[in-house]
Short mmCIF file of C-alpha atoms in Angstrom, two decimals:
data_model
loop_
_atom_site.label_atom_id
_atom_site.label_comp_id
_atom_site.label_asym_id
_atom_site.label_seq_id
_atom_site.Cartn_x
_atom_site.Cartn_y
_atom_site.Cartn_z
CA UNK C 1393 -24.11 -81.47 -16.92
CA UNK C 1394 -20.61 -80.16 -16.42
CA UNK C 1395 -20.29 -78.47 -19.68
CA UNK C 1396 -17.06 -80.54 -20.37
CA UNK C 1397 -17.67 -84.09 -21.84
CA UNK C 1398 -15.10 -86.72 -22.15
CA UNK C 1399 -15.28 -90.01 -24.03
CA UNK C 1400 -14.77 -92.77 -23.53
CA UNK C 1401 -15.09 -93.03 -19.65
CA UNK C 1402 -12.97 -96.10 -19.57
CA UNK C 1403 -10.29 -97.50 -22.16
CA UNK C 1404 -8.21 -100.62 -22.19
CA UNK C 1405 -5.62 -100.92 -24.81
CA UNK C 1406 -2.68 -102.98 -25.69
CA UNK C 1407 0.75 -101.42 -26.13
CA UNK C 1408 0.49 -101.80 -29.83
CA UNK C 1409 -2.99 -100.23 -30.26
CA UNK C 1410 -3.84 -96.78 -31.64
CA UNK C 1411 -6.80 -94.96 -29.77
CA UNK C 1412 -8.05 -91.53 -29.24
CA UNK C 1413 -9.58 -89.69 -26.40
CA UNK C 1414 -12.17 -86.99 -27.03
CA UNK C 1415 -13.16 -83.82 -25.17
CA UNK C 1416 -15.86 -81.46 -26.00
CA UNK C 1417 -16.83 -78.25 -24.17
CA UNK C 1418 -20.12 -76.37 -24.45
CA UNK C 1419 -19.07 -73.30 -22.54
CA UNK C 1420 -17.69 -70.96 -25.22
CA UNK C 1421 -14.28 -71.19 -23.81
CA UNK C 1422 -11.15 -70.75 -25.86
CA UNK C 1423 -8.42 -72.40 -23.93
CA UNK C 1424 -8.42 -76.30 -23.38
CA UNK C 1425 -5.97 -78.45 -21.45
CA UNK C 1426 -4.95 -82.10 -21.06
CA UNK C 1427 -3.90 -83.46 -17.70
CA UNK C 1428 -2.63 -86.82 -16.41
CA UNK C 1429 -3.57 -88.12 -12.99
CA UNK C 1430 -1.43 -91.04 -12.03
CA UNK C 1431 -2.01 -93.04 -8.87
CA UNK C 1432 -0.06 -91.50 -5.95
CA UNK C 1433 1.39 -88.67 -8.08
CA UNK C 1434 0.18 -85.14 -8.37
CA UNK C 1435 -2.00 -84.08 -11.27
CA UNK C 1436 0.18 -83.08 -14.20
CA UNK C 1437 -0.44 -80.50 -17.10
CA UNK C 1438 0.38 -82.06 -20.36
CA UNK C 1439 -0.77 -79.67 -23.14
CA UNK C 1440 -2.42 -76.35 -23.47
CA UNK C 1441 -4.38 -75.04 -26.36
CA UNK C 1442 -5.18 -71.36 -26.63
CA UNK C 1443 -7.58 -70.44 -29.53
CA UNK C 1444 -6.74 -73.73 -31.11
CA UNK C 1445 -2.94 -73.08 -31.08
CA UNK C 1446 -0.72 -75.30 -28.85
CA UNK C 1447 1.02 -73.07 -26.46
CA UNK C 1448 2.39 -75.48 -23.99
CA UNK C 1449 3.78 -79.04 -24.15
CA UNK C 1450 5.18 -80.08 -20.78
CA UNK C 1451 7.83 -82.48 -22.09
CA UNK C 1452 5.28 -85.13 -22.95
CA UNK C 1453 6.45 -88.26 -25.01
CA UNK C 1454 5.66 -88.17 -28.65
CA UNK C 1455 3.45 -91.29 -28.20
CA UNK C 1456 0.80 -88.71 -26.98
CA UNK C 1457 -0.30 -86.58 -29.82
CA UNK C 1458 -2.82 -83.83 -29.26
CA UNK C 1459 -5.18 -82.23 -31.68
CA UNK C 1460 -7.59 -79.24 -31.47
CA UNK C 1461 -9.53 -78.84 -34.65
CA UNK C 1462 -11.67 -76.04 -33.15
CA UNK C 1463 -12.21 -74.14 -29.78
CA UNK C 1464 -14.77 -76.80 -28.69
CA UNK C 1465 -13.02 -79.92 -29.35
CA UNK C 1466 -9.88 -81.51 -28.07
CA UNK C 1467 -8.41 -84.93 -28.93
CA UNK C 1468 -5.50 -86.96 -27.39
CA UNK C 1469 -4.18 -89.59 -29.92
CA UNK C 1470 -2.42 -92.52 -28.27
CA UNK C 1471 0.00 -94.99 -29.93
CA UNK C 1472 2.47 -97.53 -28.65
CA UNK C 1473 1.86 -96.70 -25.04
CA UNK C 1474 3.56 -98.14 -22.14
CA UNK C 1475 1.98 -99.66 -18.98
CA UNK C 1476 3.09 -96.65 -16.99
CA UNK C 1477 0.88 -94.52 -19.16
CA UNK C 1478 -2.10 -95.96 -17.26
CA UNK C 1479 -3.84 -93.12 -15.61
CA UNK C 1480 -6.83 -90.92 -15.60
CA UNK C 1481 -6.68 -88.38 -18.26
CA UNK C 1482 -8.61 -85.14 -17.63
CA UNK C 1483 -9.70 -82.53 -19.94
CA UNK C 1484 -10.35 -78.77 -18.78
CA UNK C 1485 -11.39 -75.67 -20.59
CA UNK C 1486 -11.42 -71.96 -19.53
CA UNK C 1487 -11.54 -68.51 -21.19
CA UNK C 1488 -7.89 -67.67 -22.28
CA UNK C 1489 -7.90 -64.19 -20.77
CA UNK C 1490 -8.30 -62.88 -17.40
CA UNK C 1491 -6.92 -64.46 -14.14
CA UNK C 1492 -10.32 -64.58 -12.67
CA UNK C 1493 -11.49 -67.18 -15.04
CA UNK C 1494 -11.91 -70.50 -13.56
CA UNK C 1495 -11.23 -74.06 -15.01
CA UNK C 1496 -13.95 -76.36 -15.69
CA UNK C 1497 -13.01 -80.12 -15.76
CA UNK C 1498 -14.49 -83.27 -17.47
CA UNK C 1499 -14.80 -86.40 -15.65
CA UNK C 1500 -11.90 -88.07 -17.31
CA UNK C 1501 -11.00 -91.11 -19.19
CA UNK C 1502 -9.51 -93.97 -17.10
CA UNK C 1503 -6.90 -95.70 -19.38
CA UNK C 1504 -5.36 -99.08 -18.73
CA UNK C 1505 -2.41 -100.18 -20.90
CA UNK C 1506 -1.85 -103.87 -20.85
CA UNK Z 192 10.47 -74.46 -9.19
CA UNK Z 193 7.19 -74.23 -7.25
CA UNK Z 194 6.03 -77.16 -5.26
CA UNK Z 195 2.78 -77.95 -3.38
CA UNK Z 196 2.73 -80.32 -0.35
CA UNK Z 197 -0.28 -81.94 1.38
CA UNK Z 198 1.07 -83.89 4.36
CA UNK Z 199 -2.12 -85.58 5.18
CA UNK Z 200 -2.87 -88.48 2.84
CA UNK Z 201 -6.18 -89.16 4.47
CA UNK Z 202 -8.42 -87.35 7.00
CA UNK Z 203 -11.71 -88.30 8.71
CA UNK Z 204 -14.47 -86.09 10.18
CA UNK Z 205 -17.73 -86.71 11.90
CA UNK Z 206 -20.84 -85.34 10.24
CA UNK Z 207 -21.61 -81.87 11.23
CA UNK Z 208 -18.07 -81.41 12.65
CA UNK Z 209 -15.19 -79.22 11.35
CA UNK Z 210 -12.17 -80.41 9.75
CA UNK Z 211 -9.09 -78.59 8.42
CA UNK Z 212 -6.88 -79.84 5.62
CA UNK Z 213 -3.26 -78.69 5.38
CA UNK Z 214 -1.30 -77.46 2.38
CA UNK Z 215 2.07 -75.74 2.05
CA UNK Z 216 3.78 -74.50 -0.93
CA UNK Z 217 7.10 -73.12 -2.04
CA UNK Z 218 7.61 -70.30 -4.47
CA UNK Z 219 9.84 -67.29 -5.04
CA UNK Z 220 7.11 -65.24 -6.68
CA UNK Z 221 5.26 -62.62 -4.90
CA UNK Z 222 2.01 -62.59 -6.84
CA UNK Z 223 0.22 -65.95 -7.20
CA UNK Z 224 -3.15 -67.74 -6.78
CA UNK Z 225 -3.95 -70.73 -4.60
CA UNK Z 226 -6.82 -73.10 -5.05
CA UNK Z 227 -8.58 -75.94 -3.27
CA UNK Z 228 -10.19 -78.40 -5.68
CA UNK Z 229 -12.61 -81.27 -4.67
CA UNK Z 230 -12.61 -84.57 -6.73
CA UNK Z 231 -15.57 -86.84 -5.78
CA UNK Z 232 -15.97 -90.52 -6.99
CA UNK Z 233 -17.37 -88.98 -10.17
CA UNK Z 234 -13.74 -87.95 -10.91
CA UNK Z 235 -14.65 -84.47 -12.05
CA UNK Z 236 -12.46 -81.78 -10.49
CA UNK Z 237 -14.53 -79.00 -8.87
CA UNK Z 238 -13.19 -75.64 -7.66
CA UNK Z 239 -13.99 -75.08 -3.93
CA UNK Z 240 -12.20 -71.99 -3.22
CA UNK Z 241 -9.58 -69.62 -4.60
CA UNK Z 242 -7.28 -67.09 -2.88
CA UNK Z 243 -5.23 -64.23 -4.49
CA UNK Z 244 -1.96 -63.91 -2.78
CA UNK Z 245 -2.06 -60.11 -2.82
CA UNK Z 246 -5.29 -60.24 -0.64
CA UNK Z 247 -4.66 -60.40 3.17
CA UNK Z 248 -8.31 -61.28 3.71
CA UNK Z 249 -8.98 -65.07 3.73
CA UNK Z 250 -11.33 -66.29 1.14
CA UNK Z 251 -14.63 -67.96 2.24
CA UNK Z 252 -17.42 -69.88 0.36
CA UNK Z 253 -20.25 -70.88 2.45
CA UNK Z 254 -18.98 -73.74 4.76
CA UNK Z 255 -15.53 -73.48 3.23
CA UNK Z 256 -12.94 -71.09 4.38
CA UNK Z 257 -9.08 -70.85 4.18
CA UNK Z 258 -6.31 -69.86 6.43
CA UNK Z 259 -3.75 -68.09 4.23
CA UNK Z 260 -0.45 -67.41 5.93
CA UNK Z 261 1.81 -65.89 3.18
CA UNK Z 262 4.82 -65.64 5.21
CA UNK Z 263 4.63 -69.26 6.27
CA UNK Z 264 3.57 -70.28 2.74
CA UNK Z 265 0.69 -72.08 4.24
CA UNK Z 266 -2.85 -72.52 2.76
CA UNK Z 267 -5.26 -74.66 4.92
CA UNK Z 268 -8.92 -75.49 4.07
CA UNK Z 269 -11.49 -75.50 6.77
CA UNK Z 270 -14.75 -77.32 6.23
CA UNK Z 271 -17.48 -76.53 8.74
CA UNK Z 272 -20.62 -78.42 9.43
CA UNK Z 273 -19.15 -81.37 7.36
CA UNK Z 274 -21.78 -83.25 5.24
CA UNK Z 275 -21.65 -86.55 3.70
CA UNK Z 276 -21.27 -85.08 0.28
CA UNK Z 277 -17.98 -83.47 1.27
CA UNK Z 278 -16.40 -86.95 1.20
CA UNK Z 279 -13.84 -86.72 -1.81
CA UNK Z 280 -10.21 -86.21 -2.64
CA UNK Z 281 -9.11 -82.57 -2.04
CA UNK Z 282 -6.30 -81.00 -3.90
CA UNK Z 283 -4.49 -77.92 -3.15
CA UNK Z 284 -3.02 -76.06 -6.22
CA UNK Z 285 -0.79 -73.14 -7.04
CA UNK Z 286 -0.75 -70.93 -10.06
CA UNK Z 287 1.71 -68.10 -10.93
CA UNK Z 288 0.64 -64.68 -12.02
CA UNK Z 289 0.68 -65.34 -15.74
CA UNK Z 290 -2.31 -63.51 -17.14
CA UNK Z 291 -1.59 -64.52 -20.77
CA UNK Z 292 -3.69 -66.93 -22.81
CA UNK Z 293 -4.22 -70.31 -21.41
CA UNK Z 294 -2.37 -69.57 -18.16
CA UNK Z 295 -5.42 -70.51 -16.07
CA UNK Z 296 -4.65 -74.14 -16.48
CA UNK Z 297 -1.06 -73.90 -15.57
CA UNK Z 298 -1.62 -75.32 -12.10
CA UNK Z 299 0.70 -77.15 -9.86
CA UNK Z 300 -1.15 -79.55 -7.61
CA UNK Z 301 -0.44 -81.35 -4.32
CA UNK Z 302 -0.95 -85.26 -3.94
CA UNK Z 303 -4.19 -84.78 -2.41
CA UNK Z 304 -5.98 -85.65 0.89
CA UNK Z 305 -8.79 -88.22 0.93
CA UNK Z 306 -11.49 -87.03 3.23
CA UNK Z 307 -13.96 -89.46 4.77
CA UNK Z 308 -17.14 -88.29 6.43
CA UNK Z 309 -18.71 -90.52 9.08
CA UNK Z 310 -22.50 -90.40 9.75
#
């Protein structure tokens, strides 16, 4: 048990579909993150939520829409994706304050866009 | 902009032997943090070791240690007494000295090194 749970584990969707990725953390953290891990590219930070407020959006296309209803849950809503969006999407959490706080990652959702 | 480079896409080590994974980075900041993460086939990223740039002493965690050369901007990971469970992707990562809310996740990652362990 990692403390950070992501569902679904795998997802296949067409370019016209709408789907959502879910992340839940049971660690009492107040900061949550979405990362994208593409083949042969470094892991990229997409969004940061700090106490449910989005504090960072790293130039992510609007077809990715994050939602953080509370400090324990984070969603990534997907619509009209492109094949190049196929990747592993990782969620992570941490305490928002303190440089010594470490990140805890989930096991990711492997997304394939057809 | 900061960058992280891992020049070894793949490495292999014999069980019980020692292996060193390389990482170099580029930054103009004086205070920052460096990390090594492990990603096994389960896909979950796990923190292996962390180094604060202001500390001259190299960080160690059991069989894992780093060689931090600040002037050379080098941060290599040494795995001693390699075990089959060490087989994974290893990512080097950089983080600036933010300290504000949510900054812990603002990491810049290298492309990774795939480590194989031979029995």
